[in-house]
Amino acid sequence: MFGIPVFAAIFSCAIMVVAGVTDLDCTTANSIWPAVFTSLTNCCTTATVDCNGASNSTGLIDSDDCFVSCNSYGLLDRIKIQNTNLAAGVVPNFNNLGSLTTLIIANNSFLGQLSRWPTTLVFVFPLCSDIRRNQIDGPIPTLPFTTSHAYFDCNALSDAIPPLPNNIIEFCSNSNQHTGSLPEFNTPYLVSFNATDNQLNGTIPLSFSSSSLKQFEVTNNQLTGAIPNLPSSLTTGKFDGNCFSRPSSVTFKNSCPIASTCSSQADCAQHNATGIVDCVAASSSGALQCLFTCCNAPGSTPTNGNTTCTVSFTVCDS
C-alpha cells in the first residue's frame, strides 16, 4: 500500500527556518493542539514543540515521526506528528492554519470527527494503520482541490467517500465504515484508489474505464452489477468479496487465452495462474476458454507468473 515513504522523493531536505521571521501561527497552533505546540511565540522547529515520544533525530520529514516547518512568512506549512504517546483526545481542528500544505498525524489516539481542511492542503495523512489506536468517526470532509495524496485507513469513518479533487493522485480509505456509491473517477491524475473493507454499494462508475488508474482495490464491499471495461493503464485490480455479474462482456487488459477449453469457471482454477478471470466465450465461434488477464501482447499464451497484471473478483450470478 502506498504510505508515508512517498515523501522520500519529495521532502529530502532538512528543517529550514528563515532568520528573524516571527512564527505567526504559533498562537493558533497552541490553541488547537497545546499538547504539541507548547510555545505561543516559536513553533517552526521540532526543538520548540513537544514530540510526545515521537522520533525527531534526523530533521527530515520523510524519516522522522516529529517534524514541523514554516514558510518564509513564518506560517506553519508542514506538520508531521505521528506514533506518539499522547493520551486519547479529540482530533485537532487544523482549519485555521491557512498555509498548511502537509498534515501527517498517523497512529495517535484520536477520537471524534474530522473538521474542515485548510484549503491549501496538498498531502493529507490524518489517520493510519491501527484501528486499535484511532477511532475517528463521521464523514471525510470535502478535500481541497489542491489535495494530491489522501490516506484515511483503519478508523471508523462513515458516510460516502467525498468527490475526488481534480489534483488527486492517490486515495486510500481502507477498513472504515463507508457507505453509499463510489465516487466518479474522472480526475486526470488519479493512479491509485483503495477502499477495501467498507460497506460501499451500487455499481462501479463508467468513468472507471477511461481513468488513468494503475491500482484499484475495492475488496469486501457490497458492490453489484457488471465490472466496466478495465482502464488500459491498470496493473492491479482487486474486486473480491462483492457480488458482481459474470463478466462475459468485459474487456480486460490484454485478455490472453490459456490453451484449453472449459465448461465452468472451476475448470480454470487447475491452471493456478494468477489472473485467470473466467471461463467465457473467447472467440466468434463461441468456444469457451479460460482467459488470463495479462500484460503480454494480446493473443499470446502466458505461462504461470509471466505477467505483471493482477485482477481478481467474485461473481454471484451465473
Coordinates of C-alpha atoms in Angstrom, one line a residue:
M1 CA 0.0 0.0 0.0
F2 CA 1.2 3.5 -0.7
G3 CA 2.1 5.2 2.5
I4 CA 4.4 7.6 4.2
P5 CA 7.6 6.7 2.2
V6 CA 6.1 8.5 -0.8
F7 CA 7.6 11.6 0.8
A8 CA 11.2 10.3 0.4
A9 CA 11.4 11.6 -3.1
I10 CA 9.6 14.8 -2.3
F11 CA 10.8 16.0 1.0
S12 CA 14.5 15.2 1.4
C13 CA 15.6 18.5 2.9
A14 CA 16.3 19.4 6.5
I15 CA 14.3 21.9 8.5
M16 CA 14.8 25.4 7.3
V17 CA 13.9 28.5 9.3
V18 CA 14.2 32.0 8.0
A19 CA 16.1 34.1 10.5
G20 CA 14.3 37.0 12.1
V21 CA 10.8 35.8 10.9
T22 CA 8.1 35.7 13.7
D23 CA 6.3 32.4 14.0
L24 CA 2.9 33.9 13.2
D25 CA 0.8 30.7 13.5
C26 CA 2.1 29.7 17.0
T27 CA -0.8 31.2 19.0
T28 CA -3.3 29.4 16.7
A29 CA -1.3 26.1 16.8
N30 CA -1.2 26.3 20.6
S31 CA -4.9 26.8 20.8
I32 CA -5.8 23.8 18.7
W33 CA -3.1 21.4 19.9
P34 CA -1.5 22.6 23.1
A35 CA 0.0 19.2 23.9
V36 CA 2.3 19.6 21.0
F37 CA 2.6 23.3 20.3
T38 CA 3.5 24.5 23.8
S39 CA 5.0 27.9 22.8
L40 CA 3.0 30.9 21.8
T41 CA 5.9 32.5 20.0
N42 CA 8.1 29.8 18.5
C43 CA 6.7 26.7 16.6
C44 CA 8.8 26.5 13.4
T45 CA 11.2 23.8 14.6
T46 CA 10.9 20.5 16.3
A47 CA 13.1 22.0 19.1
T48 CA 10.2 24.2 20.1
V49 CA 7.4 21.6 20.1
D50 CA 6.7 18.6 22.3
C51 CA 7.1 15.5 20.2
N52 CA 5.4 13.3 23.0
G53 CA 7.8 10.4 22.3
A54 CA 7.8 10.6 18.5
S55 CA 11.3 10.4 16.9
N56 CA 13.0 13.5 15.6
S57 CA 16.6 12.6 15.2
T58 CA 17.3 13.5 11.5
G59 CA 15.4 16.7 10.9
L60 CA 13.9 15.1 7.8
I61 CA 10.1 14.8 7.2
D62 CA 10.4 11.5 5.4
S63 CA 12.3 9.8 8.2
D64 CA 11.3 11.5 11.5
D65 CA 7.9 11.0 13.2
C66 CA 8.0 14.5 14.6
F67 CA 8.6 17.4 12.1
V68 CA 7.3 20.9 11.7
S69 CA 8.3 23.7 9.5
C70 CA 7.2 27.2 8.5
N71 CA 7.3 29.0 5.2
S72 CA 9.2 32.3 4.6
Y73 CA 6.3 34.3 6.1
G74 CA 6.6 32.4 9.4
L75 CA 3.4 30.4 8.8
L76 CA 3.2 26.7 9.5
D77 CA 3.2 24.8 6.3
R78 CA 4.1 21.2 7.3
I79 CA 3.2 19.2 10.4
K80 CA 4.1 15.6 10.9
I81 CA 3.4 14.3 14.4
Q82 CA 2.8 10.5 14.4
N83 CA 3.4 7.5 16.6
T84 CA 3.2 9.5 19.8
N85 CA 2.4 8.5 23.4
L86 CA -0.4 11.2 23.6
A87 CA -3.4 10.3 25.6
A88 CA -6.7 9.8 23.8
G89 CA -8.3 13.0 22.7
V90 CA -10.4 14.7 20.0
V91 CA -8.6 15.2 16.7
P92 CA -7.5 18.9 16.4
N93 CA -9.2 21.3 14.0
F94 CA -6.4 22.5 11.7
N95 CA -8.7 24.6 9.5
N96 CA -7.3 27.9 10.9
L97 CA -3.8 27.1 9.8
G98 CA -4.3 28.7 6.4
S99 CA -0.8 27.9 4.9
L100 CA -0.7 24.2 5.8
T101 CA 0.2 22.0 2.9
T102 CA 1.2 18.8 4.6
L103 CA -0.5 17.2 7.6
I104 CA 0.6 13.8 8.9
I105 CA -0.9 12.8 12.3
A106 CA -0.9 9.0 12.0
N107 CA -1.1 6.5 14.8
N108 CA -2.2 8.9 17.5
S109 CA -5.1 8.2 19.9
F110 CA -7.6 10.5 18.3
L111 CA -11.4 10.3 18.8
G112 CA -14.3 12.2 17.4
Q113 CA -14.8 13.6 13.9
L114 CA -12.7 15.4 11.3
S115 CA -13.1 19.1 10.7
R116 CA -12.9 21.0 7.5
W117 CA -9.4 21.0 5.9
P118 CA -7.3 24.1 5.2
T119 CA -7.9 25.0 1.6
T120 CA -4.1 24.9 1.0
L121 CA -3.7 21.2 1.9
V122 CA -1.8 19.0 -0.6
F123 CA -0.8 15.9 1.4
V124 CA -3.2 14.6 3.9
F125 CA -2.2 11.7 6.1
P126 CA -4.5 12.3 9.1
L127 CA -5.1 8.7 10.1
C128 CA -3.3 5.5 9.6
S129 CA -2.8 1.8 10.0
D130 CA -4.0 0.8 13.5
I131 CA -7.7 0.7 14.3
R132 CA -7.0 0.0 17.9
R133 CA -5.4 3.4 18.4
N134 CA -7.6 5.6 16.2
Q135 CA -11.4 5.7 16.4
I136 CA -12.1 8.8 14.3
D137 CA -15.7 8.6 13.0
G138 CA -18.1 10.5 10.9
P139 CA -17.6 11.6 7.3
I140 CA -14.5 12.7 5.5
P141 CA -14.8 16.4 4.9
T142 CA -14.6 17.7 1.4
L143 CA -11.0 17.5 0.2
P144 CA -9.4 20.8 -1.0
F145 CA -8.9 20.9 -4.8
T146 CA -5.1 21.1 -4.1
T147 CA -5.0 17.7 -2.4
S148 CA -2.9 15.1 -4.3
H149 CA -2.4 12.4 -1.7
A150 CA -5.0 11.4 1.0
Y151 CA -4.8 8.4 3.3
F152 CA -7.6 7.5 5.9
D153 CA -7.0 3.8 6.6
C154 CA -8.3 1.9 9.6
N155 CA -10.7 4.1 11.5
A156 CA -14.4 4.3 11.9
L157 CA -15.1 6.8 9.1
S158 CA -18.6 6.6 7.7
D159 CA -20.9 8.0 5.0
A160 CA -20.0 8.2 1.3
I161 CA -16.4 8.9 0.1
P162 CA -16.4 12.6 -0.9
P163 CA -15.9 13.7 -4.5
L164 CA -12.3 13.3 -5.5
P165 CA -10.5 16.6 -6.1
N166 CA -9.1 17.3 -9.6
N167 CA -5.4 17.0 -8.4
I168 CA -5.7 13.7 -6.5
I169 CA -3.1 11.1 -7.3
E170 CA -3.6 8.6 -4.5
F171 CA -6.6 8.0 -2.3
C172 CA -6.8 5.3 0.4
S173 CA -9.6 4.7 2.9
N174 CA -9.4 1.0 3.7
S175 CA -11.0 -0.6 6.7
N176 CA -13.6 2.0 7.6
Q177 CA -17.4 2.1 7.5
H178 CA -18.1 4.0 4.3
T179 CA -21.5 3.5 2.7
G180 CA -23.0 4.8 -0.5
S181 CA -21.6 4.8 -4.0
L182 CA -18.1 5.0 -5.3
P183 CA -17.1 8.5 -6.4
E184 CA -16.6 9.3 -10.1
F185 CA -13.1 8.7 -11.4
N186 CA -12.9 11.5 -14.0
T187 CA -9.9 13.1 -12.3
P188 CA -6.9 13.2 -14.7
Y189 CA -4.0 12.3 -12.3
L190 CA -5.5 9.5 -10.2
V191 CA -3.4 6.4 -10.3
S192 CA -4.3 4.6 -7.1
F193 CA -7.7 4.2 -5.4
N194 CA -8.2 1.8 -2.4
A195 CA -11.4 1.4 -0.4
T196 CA -11.3 -2.2 0.8
D197 CA -13.3 -3.5 3.8
N198 CA -16.1 -0.9 3.8
Q199 CA -19.8 -1.1 3.1
L200 CA -19.9 0.6 -0.3
N201 CA -22.7 -0.3 -2.6
G202 CA -24.0 0.3 -6.1
T203 CA -22.0 -0.2 -9.3
I204 CA -18.6 0.9 -10.4
P205 CA -19.0 4.2 -12.3
L206 CA -18.4 4.0 -16.1
S207 CA -15.7 6.7 -15.6
F208 CA -13.5 4.0 -14.2
S209 CA -12.9 2.6 -17.7
S210 CA -11.4 5.9 -19.1
S211 CA -9.4 6.7 -16.0
S212 CA -5.6 6.6 -15.6
L213 CA -5.8 4.2 -12.7
K214 CA -2.9 1.7 -12.2
Q215 CA -4.2 0.3 -8.9
F216 CA -7.8 -0.2 -7.9
E217 CA -8.8 -2.2 -4.9
V218 CA -12.4 -2.5 -3.5
T219 CA -12.3 -5.9 -1.9
N220 CA -15.0 -6.8 0.7
N221 CA -17.7 -4.2 0.0
Q222 CA -21.3 -4.6 -1.2
L223 CA -20.8 -3.6 -4.9
T224 CA -23.0 -5.2 -7.6
G225 CA -23.6 -5.1 -11.3
A226 CA -21.1 -5.5 -14.1
I227 CA -17.5 -4.6 -13.9
P228 CA -16.9 -1.9 -16.5
N229 CA -14.0 -2.3 -19.0
L230 CA -10.7 -2.1 -17.2
P231 CA -8.6 1.0 -17.8
S232 CA -5.7 0.4 -20.2
S233 CA -3.3 1.6 -17.5
L234 CA -4.5 -0.8 -14.8
T235 CA -1.9 -3.3 -13.4
T236 CA -3.6 -4.3 -10.2
G237 CA -7.4 -4.6 -9.7
K238 CA -9.0 -6.4 -6.7
F239 CA -12.7 -6.8 -6.7
D240 CA -13.2 -9.9 -4.5
G241 CA -15.8 -10.1 -1.8
N242 CA -18.5 -8.2 -3.7
C243 CA -21.4 -9.5 -5.8
F244 CA -20.6 -8.7 -9.4
S245 CA -22.4 -10.1 -12.5
R246 CA -20.5 -12.6 -14.6
P247 CA -18.1 -10.6 -16.7
S248 CA -18.8 -12.3 -20.1
S249 CA -18.6 -9.0 -21.9
V250 CA -15.9 -7.1 -20.0
T251 CA -12.8 -6.2 -21.9
F252 CA -9.8 -6.9 -19.7
K253 CA -6.4 -5.5 -20.4
N254 CA -4.9 -7.9 -22.9
S255 CA -7.0 -11.0 -22.2
C256 CA -4.9 -13.9 -23.1
P257 CA -6.5 -17.3 -23.6
I258 CA -5.0 -20.3 -21.9
A259 CA -4.7 -23.2 -24.4
S260 CA -7.6 -25.2 -23.1
T261 CA -11.4 -25.4 -23.2
C262 CA -13.6 -25.3 -20.2
S263 CA -17.2 -25.7 -19.2
S264 CA -17.1 -23.7 -16.0
Q265 CA -15.0 -21.2 -14.1
A266 CA -13.9 -24.1 -11.8
D267 CA -12.1 -25.7 -14.8
C268 CA -9.8 -22.7 -15.0
A269 CA -8.6 -23.0 -11.4
Q270 CA -6.5 -26.0 -12.2
H271 CA -4.0 -23.8 -14.1
N272 CA -3.1 -22.0 -10.9
A273 CA -2.1 -18.9 -12.8
T274 CA -2.5 -15.5 -11.2
G275 CA -5.0 -13.5 -13.2
I276 CA -7.3 -16.2 -14.7
V277 CA -10.5 -14.4 -14.7
D278 CA -13.3 -16.6 -16.1
C279 CA -14.5 -19.3 -18.5
V280 CA -16.0 -17.3 -21.3
A281 CA -16.6 -17.3 -25.0
A282 CA -13.2 -16.1 -26.2
S283 CA -13.9 -16.2 -30.0
S284 CA -16.6 -15.6 -32.5
S285 CA -17.1 -19.4 -32.6
G286 CA -18.5 -19.2 -29.1
A287 CA -16.0 -21.8 -27.8
L288 CA -15.4 -21.4 -24.1
Q289 CA -11.8 -20.7 -22.9
C290 CA -10.1 -19.7 -19.7
L291 CA -9.0 -16.1 -20.1
F292 CA -5.9 -14.9 -18.4
T293 CA -5.5 -11.2 -17.6
C294 CA -2.0 -10.3 -18.5
C295 CA 0.4 -7.6 -19.7
N296 CA 1.7 -9.7 -22.6
A297 CA 0.8 -9.0 -26.2
P298 CA -2.9 -9.7 -27.0
G299 CA -3.3 -13.2 -28.2
S300 CA -0.2 -14.6 -26.7
T301 CA -0.2 -17.6 -24.4
P302 CA 1.3 -16.6 -21.0
T303 CA 2.9 -19.0 -18.6
N304 CA 2.4 -19.1 -14.9
G305 CA 3.9 -16.0 -13.3
N306 CA 4.6 -14.4 -16.7
T307 CA 2.6 -11.3 -16.0
T308 CA 2.7 -8.0 -14.1
C309 CA -1.1 -7.7 -14.0
T310 CA -3.3 -8.9 -11.2
V311 CA -7.1 -8.9 -11.5
S312 CA -9.4 -10.9 -9.2
F313 CA -13.1 -10.7 -8.5
T314 CA -16.1 -12.6 -7.1
V315 CA -19.2 -13.3 -9.1
C316 CA -22.6 -14.1 -7.6
D317 CA -24.8 -14.9 -10.6
S318 CA -24.4 -17.4 -13.4

